[in-house]
Short mmCIF file of C-alpha atoms and ligand atoms in Angstrom, two decimals:
data_model
loop_
_atom_site.label_atom_id
_atom_site.label_comp_id
_atom_site.label_asym_id
_atom_site.label_seq_id
_atom_site.Cartn_x
_atom_site.Cartn_y
_atom_site.Cartn_z
CA MET A 1 18.03 -155.13 -3.48
CA ALA A 2 21.77 -155.40 -3.77
CA ALA A 3 21.66 -153.69 -7.12
CA ILE A 4 19.67 -150.83 -5.66
CA GLY A 5 22.20 -150.76 -2.88
CA SER A 6 25.03 -150.30 -5.22
CA ALA A 7 23.32 -147.65 -7.23
CA VAL A 8 22.08 -145.63 -4.27
CA GLY A 9 25.06 -144.08 -2.59
CA LEU A 10 27.00 -140.92 -1.85
CA GLY A 11 26.33 -139.91 -5.51
CA ASN A 12 22.67 -139.47 -4.71
CA VAL A 13 23.23 -137.17 -1.71
CA TRP A 14 26.05 -134.96 -2.70
CA ARG A 15 25.96 -135.19 -6.48
CA PHE A 16 22.54 -135.15 -7.75
CA PRO A 17 21.04 -132.23 -5.93
CA TYR A 18 23.89 -130.03 -6.91
CA VAL A 19 23.99 -131.17 -10.58
CA CYS A 20 20.25 -130.64 -10.76
CA TYR A 21 20.41 -127.16 -9.32
CA LYS A 22 23.33 -126.10 -11.54
CA ASN A 23 21.74 -127.39 -14.76
CA GLY A 24 18.29 -125.75 -14.71
CA GLY A 25 16.64 -126.92 -11.49
CA GLY A 26 13.28 -128.43 -12.06
CA ALA A 27 13.90 -128.23 -15.87
CA PHE A 28 16.83 -130.62 -15.49
CA LEU A 29 14.39 -133.46 -14.80
CA ILE A 30 13.62 -133.53 -18.54
CA PRO A 31 17.24 -134.34 -19.71
CA TYR A 32 17.58 -136.46 -16.62
CA PHE A 33 14.63 -138.69 -17.38
CA VAL A 34 15.53 -138.65 -21.17
CA ALA A 35 18.99 -139.97 -20.22
CA LEU A 36 17.52 -142.42 -17.93
CA PHE A 37 15.19 -143.96 -20.51
CA THR A 38 17.67 -143.66 -23.52
CA ALA A 39 20.84 -144.88 -21.84
CA GLY A 40 20.37 -145.87 -18.16
CA ILE A 41 17.68 -148.37 -18.40
CA PRO A 42 18.79 -149.90 -21.82
CA LEU A 43 22.23 -150.38 -20.38
CA MET A 44 20.93 -151.68 -17.06
CA ILE A 45 18.90 -154.28 -18.98
CA LEU A 46 22.06 -155.11 -21.09
CA GLU A 47 24.23 -155.64 -18.04
CA PHE A 48 21.55 -157.67 -16.31
CA SER A 49 20.91 -159.79 -19.21
CA LEU A 50 24.61 -160.37 -19.85
CA GLY A 51 25.11 -161.62 -16.32
CA HIS A 52 21.95 -163.61 -16.24
CA TRP A 53 22.63 -165.30 -19.56
CA SER A 54 26.30 -166.03 -19.07
CA ARG A 55 25.99 -166.73 -15.28
CA SER A 56 29.60 -165.42 -15.03
CA PRO A 57 31.52 -162.46 -13.72
CA PRO A 58 32.45 -159.96 -16.33
CA PRO A 59 35.59 -161.41 -17.91
CA MET A 60 34.05 -164.73 -18.58
CA ALA A 61 30.79 -163.10 -19.64
CA PHE A 62 32.59 -161.14 -22.31
CA LYS A 63 34.58 -164.13 -23.31
CA LYS A 64 31.35 -165.97 -24.06
CA VAL A 65 30.30 -163.06 -26.12
CA SER A 66 33.58 -163.01 -28.15
CA LYS A 67 36.72 -164.83 -27.55
CA ASN A 68 39.16 -161.93 -27.61
CA MET A 69 36.88 -159.61 -25.64
CA GLU A 70 37.71 -161.04 -22.04
CA TRP A 71 39.78 -158.02 -21.35
CA VAL A 72 36.79 -155.68 -21.43
CA GLY A 73 35.37 -157.67 -18.61
CA TRP A 74 38.64 -157.33 -16.61
CA LEU A 75 38.70 -153.68 -17.33
CA SER A 76 35.22 -153.21 -16.14
CA SER A 77 36.04 -155.00 -12.88
CA LEU A 78 39.30 -153.02 -12.30
CA VAL A 79 37.75 -149.66 -12.61
CA PRO A 80 35.35 -149.96 -9.67
CA PHE A 81 38.19 -151.40 -7.67
CA ILE A 82 40.02 -148.11 -8.15
CA VAL A 83 37.02 -146.05 -7.51
CA ALA A 84 36.58 -148.13 -4.16
CA SER A 85 40.05 -147.12 -3.06
CA TYR A 86 38.95 -143.61 -2.54
CA TYR A 87 35.26 -143.96 -2.12
CA VAL A 88 36.16 -145.97 1.04
CA VAL A 89 38.20 -143.04 2.40
CA VAL A 90 35.28 -140.79 2.04
CA MET A 91 33.32 -143.38 4.10
CA ALA A 92 36.03 -143.29 6.66
CA TRP A 93 35.43 -139.54 6.92
CA CYS A 94 31.78 -140.18 7.39
CA PHE A 95 32.63 -142.71 10.09
CA ALA A 96 34.68 -140.18 12.05
CA TYR A 97 32.05 -137.60 11.59
CA MET A 98 29.39 -139.83 13.00
CA VAL A 99 31.45 -139.98 16.12
CA PHE A 100 32.26 -136.25 16.08
CA SER A 101 28.41 -135.60 15.89
CA VAL A 102 27.94 -136.73 19.39
CA ASN A 103 29.26 -133.43 20.70
CA LEU A 104 29.18 -131.40 17.46
CA MET A 105 33.02 -131.12 17.47
CA TRP A 106 33.16 -129.02 14.44
CA ARG A 107 30.71 -126.41 15.93
CA THR A 108 32.97 -123.20 15.99
CA ASP A 109 34.48 -123.45 12.47
CA ALA A 110 33.54 -126.51 10.41
CA GLU A 111 35.77 -125.62 7.57
CA ASN A 112 38.78 -125.25 9.66
CA PHE A 113 37.86 -128.37 11.57
CA PHE A 114 37.51 -130.49 8.36
CA TYR A 115 40.97 -129.46 7.16
CA THR A 116 42.70 -129.94 10.56
CA PHE A 117 40.93 -133.42 10.70
CA LEU A 118 42.46 -134.38 7.33
CA GLY A 119 45.78 -132.77 8.20
CA LYS A 120 45.46 -131.11 4.85
CA THR A 121 48.70 -129.91 3.50
CA SER A 122 49.17 -126.73 1.52
CA GLY A 123 49.69 -128.45 -1.80
CA ILE A 124 49.81 -131.80 -3.44
CA SER A 125 53.69 -131.87 -3.44
CA GLU A 126 53.60 -131.90 0.32
CA ILE A 127 52.43 -135.49 1.27
CA GLY A 128 51.91 -135.00 4.98
CA GLY A 129 51.22 -137.65 7.56
CA ILE A 130 48.47 -140.24 7.74
CA SER A 131 45.46 -138.86 9.67
CA PRO A 132 44.88 -141.23 12.59
CA PRO A 133 41.08 -140.97 12.71
CA VAL A 134 40.86 -141.45 9.04
CA PHE A 135 43.17 -144.45 9.24
CA LEU A 136 41.06 -146.13 11.87
CA GLY A 137 37.92 -145.41 10.00
CA LEU A 138 39.52 -146.94 6.94
CA ILE A 139 40.33 -150.16 8.68
CA ALA A 140 36.85 -150.51 9.96
CA ILE A 141 35.32 -150.06 6.50
CA TRP A 142 37.68 -152.44 4.77
CA VAL A 143 37.19 -155.01 7.43
CA SER A 144 33.37 -154.64 7.03
CA ILE A 145 33.63 -155.02 3.23
CA PHE A 146 35.72 -158.19 3.72
CA ILE A 147 33.33 -159.71 6.22
CA ILE A 148 30.40 -158.99 3.97
CA LEU A 149 31.92 -160.41 0.90
CA TYR A 150 34.10 -163.33 1.76
CA LYS A 151 31.35 -165.84 2.37
CA GLY A 152 29.66 -165.30 -0.88
CA VAL A 153 26.33 -163.90 -2.05
CA ASP A 154 24.01 -165.04 0.80
CA ARG A 155 25.51 -162.64 3.10
CA ILE A 156 25.25 -159.76 0.72
CA GLY A 157 21.56 -160.46 0.64
CA LYS A 158 21.26 -160.35 4.37
CA ILE A 159 23.23 -157.04 4.58
CA VAL A 160 21.31 -155.25 1.93
CA ALA A 161 18.02 -156.17 3.64
CA ILE A 162 19.06 -153.71 6.26
CA THR A 163 21.46 -151.19 4.55
CA VAL A 164 18.97 -150.33 1.74
CA PRO A 165 15.74 -149.59 3.70
CA LEU A 166 17.45 -148.07 6.85
CA PRO A 167 19.15 -145.07 5.19
CA THR A 168 16.08 -144.39 3.12
CA ILE A 169 13.99 -144.11 6.28
CA LEU A 170 16.66 -141.88 7.80
CA LEU A 171 16.72 -139.68 4.72
CA ILE A 172 12.90 -139.29 5.08
CA ILE A 173 13.38 -138.29 8.73
CA LEU A 174 16.00 -135.80 7.87
CA THR A 175 13.85 -134.40 5.05
CA ILE A 176 10.83 -133.82 7.25
CA ARG A 177 13.09 -132.05 9.83
CA GLY A 178 14.62 -130.02 7.04
CA LEU A 179 11.37 -128.94 5.47
CA THR A 180 10.03 -127.71 8.78
CA LEU A 181 12.77 -125.28 9.23
CA PRO A 182 12.50 -121.68 8.36
CA GLY A 183 14.07 -120.91 5.09
CA ALA A 184 13.41 -124.35 3.83
CA VAL A 185 11.00 -123.28 1.11
CA GLU A 186 13.49 -120.86 -0.31
CA GLY A 187 16.12 -123.60 -0.41
CA VAL A 188 13.82 -126.08 -2.23
CA SER A 189 12.69 -123.52 -4.63
CA TYR A 190 16.31 -122.72 -5.40
CA TYR A 191 16.80 -126.45 -6.17
CA LEU A 192 13.69 -126.91 -8.32
CA SER A 193 12.72 -123.63 -9.86
CA PRO A 194 12.95 -124.44 -13.64
CA ASP A 195 15.17 -122.60 -16.02
CA PHE A 196 14.09 -123.92 -19.34
CA SER A 197 16.50 -121.90 -21.25
CA LYS A 198 19.38 -124.14 -19.91
CA LEU A 199 17.86 -127.08 -21.98
CA LEU A 200 19.34 -125.50 -25.05
CA ASN A 201 22.80 -126.07 -23.66
CA VAL A 202 24.53 -129.35 -24.66
CA ASN A 203 26.49 -129.58 -21.49
CA VAL A 204 23.28 -129.84 -19.64
CA TRP A 205 22.31 -132.87 -21.41
CA LEU A 206 25.75 -134.39 -20.99
CA SER A 207 25.63 -133.77 -17.29
CA ALA A 208 22.49 -135.73 -17.25
CA TYR A 209 23.92 -138.61 -18.95
CA ALA A 210 27.15 -138.55 -16.80
CA GLN A 211 24.94 -138.44 -13.74
CA ILE A 212 22.90 -141.32 -14.77
CA PHE A 213 26.05 -143.46 -15.48
CA PHE A 214 27.72 -142.70 -12.18
CA SER A 215 24.54 -143.01 -10.08
CA LEU A 216 23.30 -146.27 -11.61
CA SER A 217 26.72 -147.86 -11.14
CA LEU A 218 26.81 -148.80 -14.82
CA ALA A 219 29.83 -149.86 -16.84
CA GLN A 220 31.49 -151.22 -13.84
CA GLY A 221 30.87 -154.95 -14.21
CA ILE A 222 28.73 -154.73 -11.00
CA MET A 223 25.32 -155.36 -12.36
CA ILE A 224 26.79 -158.12 -14.57
CA THR A 225 28.19 -159.76 -11.56
CA TYR A 226 25.12 -159.29 -9.53
CA ALA A 227 22.74 -160.54 -12.28
CA SER A 228 24.91 -163.69 -12.61
CA TYR A 229 23.70 -164.69 -9.10
CA LEU A 230 20.02 -164.41 -10.00
CA LYS A 231 17.82 -167.50 -10.43
CA ARG A 232 17.23 -168.75 -13.93
CA ASP A 233 13.69 -167.57 -14.02
CA SER A 234 14.15 -164.13 -12.57
CA ASP A 235 12.66 -161.26 -14.20
CA ILE A 236 15.31 -158.94 -15.91
CA SER A 237 13.58 -156.06 -17.40
CA ASN A 238 11.42 -155.34 -14.34
CA ASN A 239 14.39 -155.49 -12.13
CA ALA A 240 16.22 -153.17 -14.43
CA PHE A 241 13.27 -150.71 -14.26
CA ILE A 242 12.91 -150.97 -10.48
CA THR A 243 16.64 -150.45 -9.79
CA SER A 244 16.84 -147.50 -11.97
CA LEU A 245 13.72 -145.80 -10.72
CA ALA A 246 14.48 -146.47 -7.16
CA ASP A 247 17.90 -144.74 -7.60
CA ALA A 248 16.38 -141.89 -9.40
CA GLY A 249 13.72 -141.48 -6.67
CA THR A 250 16.19 -141.39 -3.96
CA SER A 251 18.19 -138.74 -5.70
CA PHE A 252 15.16 -136.54 -5.98
CA LEU A 253 14.33 -137.07 -2.30
CA ALA A 254 17.93 -136.16 -1.31
CA GLY A 255 17.52 -132.86 -3.14
CA PHE A 256 14.81 -131.90 -0.72
CA THR A 257 16.87 -133.11 2.28
CA VAL A 258 19.86 -131.15 1.31
CA PHE A 259 18.29 -127.94 -0.03
CA SER A 260 15.82 -127.55 2.82
CA VAL A 261 18.70 -127.42 5.27
CA VAL A 262 20.99 -125.35 3.06
CA GLY A 263 17.95 -122.95 2.81
CA TYR A 264 17.86 -122.86 6.64
CA LEU A 265 21.57 -122.11 6.85
CA SER A 266 21.25 -119.36 4.26
CA HIS A 267 18.30 -117.98 6.17
CA ILE A 268 19.89 -118.02 9.56
CA THR A 269 23.38 -116.71 8.57
CA SER A 270 21.89 -114.37 5.87
CA THR A 271 24.33 -115.71 3.21
CA ASP A 272 23.36 -116.36 -0.35
CA ILE A 273 22.92 -120.04 -1.11
CA ASP A 274 25.43 -119.72 -3.95
CA LYS A 275 28.18 -118.85 -1.54
CA LEU A 276 27.52 -121.78 0.76
CA GLY A 277 29.25 -124.70 -1.06
CA ILE A 278 26.79 -127.17 -1.98
CA ALA A 279 28.63 -129.88 -3.80
CA GLY A 280 30.78 -132.84 -2.99
CA PRO A 281 32.87 -133.06 0.15
CA HIS A 282 32.18 -129.45 0.90
CA LEU A 283 28.49 -130.13 1.27
CA THR A 284 28.97 -133.19 3.32
CA PHE A 285 31.65 -132.20 5.80
CA ILE A 286 31.38 -128.42 5.91
CA THR A 287 28.07 -126.89 4.86
CA TYR A 288 25.61 -129.62 6.15
CA PRO A 289 27.31 -130.09 9.51
CA THR A 290 27.34 -126.29 9.95
CA ALA A 291 23.62 -126.17 9.47
CA ILE A 292 23.16 -129.19 11.83
CA SER A 293 25.08 -127.32 14.61
CA LEU A 294 22.77 -124.45 14.22
CA LEU A 295 19.59 -126.60 14.76
CA PRO A 296 17.29 -125.38 17.48
CA PHE A 297 17.22 -128.74 19.31
CA ALA A 298 18.55 -132.40 19.13
CA ALA A 299 21.28 -131.21 16.86
CA SER A 300 23.60 -134.07 17.64
CA ILE A 301 21.04 -136.62 17.05
CA PHE A 302 20.33 -135.23 13.44
CA GLY A 303 24.18 -135.17 12.92
CA VAL A 304 24.46 -138.78 13.92
CA ILE A 305 21.44 -139.73 11.70
CA PHE A 306 22.89 -138.04 8.70
CA TYR A 307 26.32 -139.85 8.88
CA ILE A 308 24.72 -143.17 9.71
CA ALA A 309 22.51 -142.62 6.58
CA LEU A 310 25.49 -141.77 4.43
CA LEU A 311 27.53 -144.85 5.87
CA THR A 312 24.69 -147.23 5.23
CA PHE A 313 23.99 -145.76 1.80
CA GLY A 314 27.70 -146.03 0.94
CA ILE A 315 28.54 -149.41 2.16
CA ASP A 316 26.66 -151.28 -0.32
CA SER A 317 28.06 -149.22 -3.14
CA ALA A 318 31.49 -149.84 -1.69
CA PHE A 319 31.33 -153.54 -1.40
CA SER A 320 29.71 -153.79 -4.91
CA MET A 321 32.76 -152.14 -6.30
CA ILE A 322 34.95 -154.99 -4.93
CA GLU A 323 32.76 -157.93 -5.74
CA PRO A 324 33.27 -158.03 -9.66
CA LEU A 325 37.09 -158.37 -9.26
CA SER A 326 36.94 -160.87 -6.37
CA ALA A 327 34.39 -162.89 -8.26
CA SER A 328 36.46 -162.77 -11.45
CA LEU A 329 39.65 -164.02 -9.65
CA ASN A 330 37.71 -166.66 -7.88
CA ARG A 331 36.29 -167.87 -11.12
CA LYS A 332 39.34 -167.75 -13.39
CA TRP A 333 42.01 -169.16 -10.96
CA LYS A 334 39.73 -171.24 -8.81
CA LEU A 335 40.96 -169.34 -5.71
CA SER A 336 38.50 -169.61 -2.83
CA LYS A 337 36.18 -166.85 -2.44
CA THR A 338 37.78 -165.92 0.97
CA LYS A 339 41.26 -165.87 -0.55
CA ALA A 340 40.19 -163.78 -3.60
CA THR A 341 38.26 -161.28 -1.41
CA ALA A 342 41.23 -161.15 1.05
CA ILE A 343 43.62 -160.29 -1.86
CA VAL A 344 41.56 -157.63 -3.30
CA CYS A 345 40.66 -156.07 0.06
CA VAL A 346 44.42 -155.92 1.21
CA ILE A 347 45.55 -154.45 -2.10
CA GLY A 348 42.62 -151.97 -1.86
CA PHE A 349 43.52 -150.96 1.61
CA LEU A 350 47.06 -150.32 0.67
CA THR A 351 46.04 -148.27 -2.23
CA SER A 352 43.62 -146.15 -0.12
CA LEU A 353 46.44 -145.22 2.27
CA ILE A 354 47.61 -142.60 -0.09
CA PHE A 355 44.13 -140.90 0.33
CA THR A 356 44.49 -140.80 4.11
CA THR A 357 47.56 -138.56 3.93
CA GLY A 358 47.44 -134.73 4.24
CA SER A 359 47.64 -134.48 0.59
CA GLY A 360 44.94 -137.26 0.07
CA ILE A 361 42.17 -135.04 -0.75
CA TYR A 362 44.08 -133.57 -3.83
CA TRP A 363 44.90 -137.17 -5.01
CA LEU A 364 41.36 -138.10 -4.58
CA ASP A 365 40.28 -135.13 -6.69
CA ILE A 366 42.54 -136.08 -9.55
CA VAL A 367 41.89 -139.93 -9.56
CA ASP A 368 38.05 -139.39 -9.26
CA HIS A 369 38.13 -136.91 -12.24
CA PHE A 370 39.97 -139.16 -14.60
CA VAL A 371 39.13 -142.70 -13.66
CA ALA A 372 35.58 -142.08 -12.87
CA ASN A 373 34.78 -139.77 -15.78
CA PHE A 374 36.73 -141.30 -18.58
CA GLY A 375 36.81 -144.87 -17.22
CA LEU A 376 32.99 -145.14 -16.95
CA VAL A 377 32.24 -143.57 -20.27
CA PHE A 378 34.97 -145.48 -22.17
CA ILE A 379 33.86 -148.89 -20.74
CA GLY A 380 30.20 -148.08 -21.36
CA LEU A 381 31.15 -147.54 -24.94
CA LEU A 382 33.24 -150.72 -25.21
CA GLU A 383 30.24 -152.70 -23.72
CA CYS A 384 27.78 -151.41 -26.19
CA LEU A 385 30.06 -151.98 -29.22
CA THR A 386 31.19 -155.39 -28.09
CA LEU A 387 27.47 -156.65 -27.57
CA GLY A 388 26.01 -154.53 -30.29
CA TYR A 389 28.41 -155.49 -33.07
CA LEU A 390 30.30 -158.69 -32.12
CA TYR A 391 27.09 -160.43 -30.89
CA ASN A 392 23.54 -160.88 -32.01
CA LEU A 393 21.79 -158.63 -29.65
CA SER A 394 18.34 -160.05 -30.46
CA LYS A 395 19.45 -163.30 -28.89
CA LEU A 396 20.04 -161.46 -25.67
CA ARG A 397 16.70 -159.76 -26.04
CA LYS A 398 14.86 -163.11 -26.41
CA HIS A 399 16.61 -164.29 -23.36
CA VAL A 400 15.26 -161.35 -21.41
CA ASN A 401 11.88 -161.69 -22.79
CA LYS A 402 11.66 -165.33 -21.86
CA THR A 403 11.65 -164.55 -18.09
CA SER A 404 10.40 -160.99 -18.02
CA ASP A 405 7.08 -159.49 -17.52
CA VAL A 406 7.81 -156.20 -19.45
CA LYS A 407 8.89 -157.38 -22.94
CA ILE A 408 11.42 -155.32 -24.62
CA GLY A 409 11.25 -154.65 -28.25
CA LYS A 410 13.60 -153.71 -31.18
CA TRP A 411 14.04 -150.24 -29.78
CA TRP A 412 16.37 -151.60 -27.32
CA ASP A 413 18.74 -152.94 -30.05
CA MET A 414 18.67 -149.59 -31.62
CA MET A 415 19.49 -147.94 -28.25
CA ILE A 416 22.47 -150.14 -27.65
CA ARG A 417 23.82 -150.10 -31.14
CA PHE A 418 23.36 -146.50 -32.00
CA VAL A 419 21.95 -144.00 -29.42
CA VAL A 420 24.08 -144.94 -26.40
CA PRO A 421 27.40 -145.20 -28.34
CA ALA A 422 26.63 -141.82 -30.08
CA VAL A 423 26.03 -140.14 -26.76
CA LEU A 424 29.00 -141.73 -25.10
CA ILE A 425 31.24 -140.74 -28.03
CA LEU A 426 29.95 -137.16 -27.74
CA LEU A 427 30.58 -137.24 -24.01
CA LEU A 428 34.07 -138.45 -24.48
CA ILE A 429 34.96 -135.85 -27.08
CA ILE A 430 33.53 -133.04 -24.93
CA SER A 431 35.25 -134.14 -21.81
CA ILE A 432 38.61 -134.55 -23.57
CA MET A 433 38.17 -131.07 -25.06
CA GLU A 434 37.42 -129.52 -21.71
CA ASN A 435 40.41 -131.24 -20.26
CA LEU A 436 42.65 -129.98 -22.90
CA LYS A 437 41.31 -126.40 -22.31
CA ALA A 438 42.27 -126.55 -18.61
CA PRO A 439 44.68 -129.45 -18.63
CA TYR A 440 46.05 -129.73 -15.13
CA MET A 441 43.07 -128.66 -12.87
CA GLY A 442 45.51 -126.45 -11.03
CA TYR A 443 47.79 -129.36 -10.20
CA PRO A 444 51.46 -129.95 -11.20
CA VAL A 445 51.87 -132.00 -14.35
CA TRP A 446 53.63 -134.77 -12.66
CA SER A 447 50.61 -135.32 -10.27
CA ILE A 448 48.21 -135.59 -13.18
CA LEU A 449 50.56 -138.08 -14.82
CA ILE A 450 50.71 -140.17 -11.68
CA ALA A 451 47.18 -140.02 -10.54
CA GLY A 452 45.23 -139.35 -13.73
CA ILE A 453 46.87 -141.06 -16.63
CA LEU A 454 49.04 -143.77 -15.15
CA PRO A 455 46.20 -145.72 -13.46
CA ILE A 456 44.25 -145.71 -16.66
CA ILE A 457 47.23 -147.11 -18.66
CA PHE A 458 48.03 -149.48 -15.90
CA ILE A 459 44.41 -151.07 -15.68
CA ILE A 460 44.15 -151.42 -19.43
CA ALA A 461 47.57 -153.19 -19.71
CA LEU A 462 46.67 -155.33 -16.70
CA SER A 463 43.32 -156.34 -18.34
CA PHE A 464 45.27 -157.64 -21.34
CA ILE A 465 47.66 -159.49 -19.18
CA LEU A 466 44.89 -161.08 -17.15
CA GLN A 467 43.20 -162.11 -20.45
CA ARG A 468 46.25 -163.92 -21.64
CA ARG A 469 47.07 -165.70 -18.41
CA ARG A 470 45.98 -169.29 -18.51
CA ARG A 471 44.02 -170.57 -15.57
N1 LIG B 501 26.31 -145.36 -7.69
C1 LIG B 501 27.13 -145.10 -6.56
C2 LIG B 501 26.65 -143.71 -5.93
O1 LIG B 501 25.73 -143.09 -6.46
C3 LIG B 501 28.55 -144.94 -6.82
C4 LIG B 501 29.19 -145.96 -7.58
C5 LIG B 501 29.93 -145.67 -8.74
C6 LIG B 501 29.06 -147.30 -7.20
C7 LIG B 501 30.54 -146.64 -9.35
C8 LIG B 501 29.53 -148.24 -7.95
C9 LIG B 501 30.28 -147.97 -9.09
O2 LIG B 501 27.24 -143.30 -4.88
#
């Protein structure tokens, strides 16, 4: 349940529907499922089995695999920590919008309202002040994360028993509402009408793999950490399949939720769907709320439902990003779980402050682009290479098969040793090339260095330092 909670998050609601629509609609489901079965599920099994076998958080797990590879584990615990520092800010926005929904405060001009709310400055070089509502929301979210994590895994179990089913039910309610609106059919057919010619484009395939990685929370040490808490006789491969398919299913459903309402907005304002802004923050904080405020009745109720759904979807992704690092510090230095969690949360809180300023949304854009894109793929690759070549994979496979109903065969070793690394290397090369083509994303060079390059160098260096420190 916690693994599903980590996987299902904002990425399912604001990323999948858009990526799907952009990359061939219904036809995209083909590369998507290919990516799910050739990379997502094999890697999920790998991470589950590594955690279950080593019964350790990532650094110690990798150390058991190969003495000098502890740093890979540290790296994979540090990346989600950085992702958390801005993911939590987006959740703070959701928190504020949940309150704003009560009287639909954005009603007259959602775009203007959003930027005023952020105190958005004219460019990244103008820092701007901290936005008070975001600041308050941020404190609320970090405190929740701390409270959920500091006592250990039992509490996580109790929380996810609510925060996984609840938003799913809310999403279904929103979808039913959406599908019964005029224009919904056009919206949905926009989302799913298949364009098979797109399947000839490599980028479409790579988008599918990238989406799978991000959405399944892979290569972040998360699934390793969670699996280390499983009982000895827990089923591994079944759990990996269920987690992955539940995540894919939620993404698919969210497409209906989003596009039905976008179709309605396009219908009522006679604007092309293309012009509406249907990805990322724009979707969640401008387009969707605009549509909500135009609902014939109970608009604020649906607004509140939408943001509660996002918050509850997001919270288990957010705390899952903190758990690997806090568990690792706890294990290596015998810090109490409370202390380790407090340290990580306080540093995380301070780091997220930069994203609450008027220029925060620019910084968020850069950090997300570099750390999430490169970080994930790079660590996924390291994982496959470390386990595939420095370790006898078939031992791990036997470990899985001992307790699992669905037995995995030699195909899995092939995936981890050849297919997944090949795809990831391709992905890295293509994204590096794209970045060289348009190197600065419209931002000044210094800001790319600070927010894009520096954090990556910093966490790699820190990983080696942490490996060398004695306990
Ligand atoms: N999988 C989460 C989502 O779809 C995001 C996430 C990324 C969670 C990385 C953990 C680590 O929103």
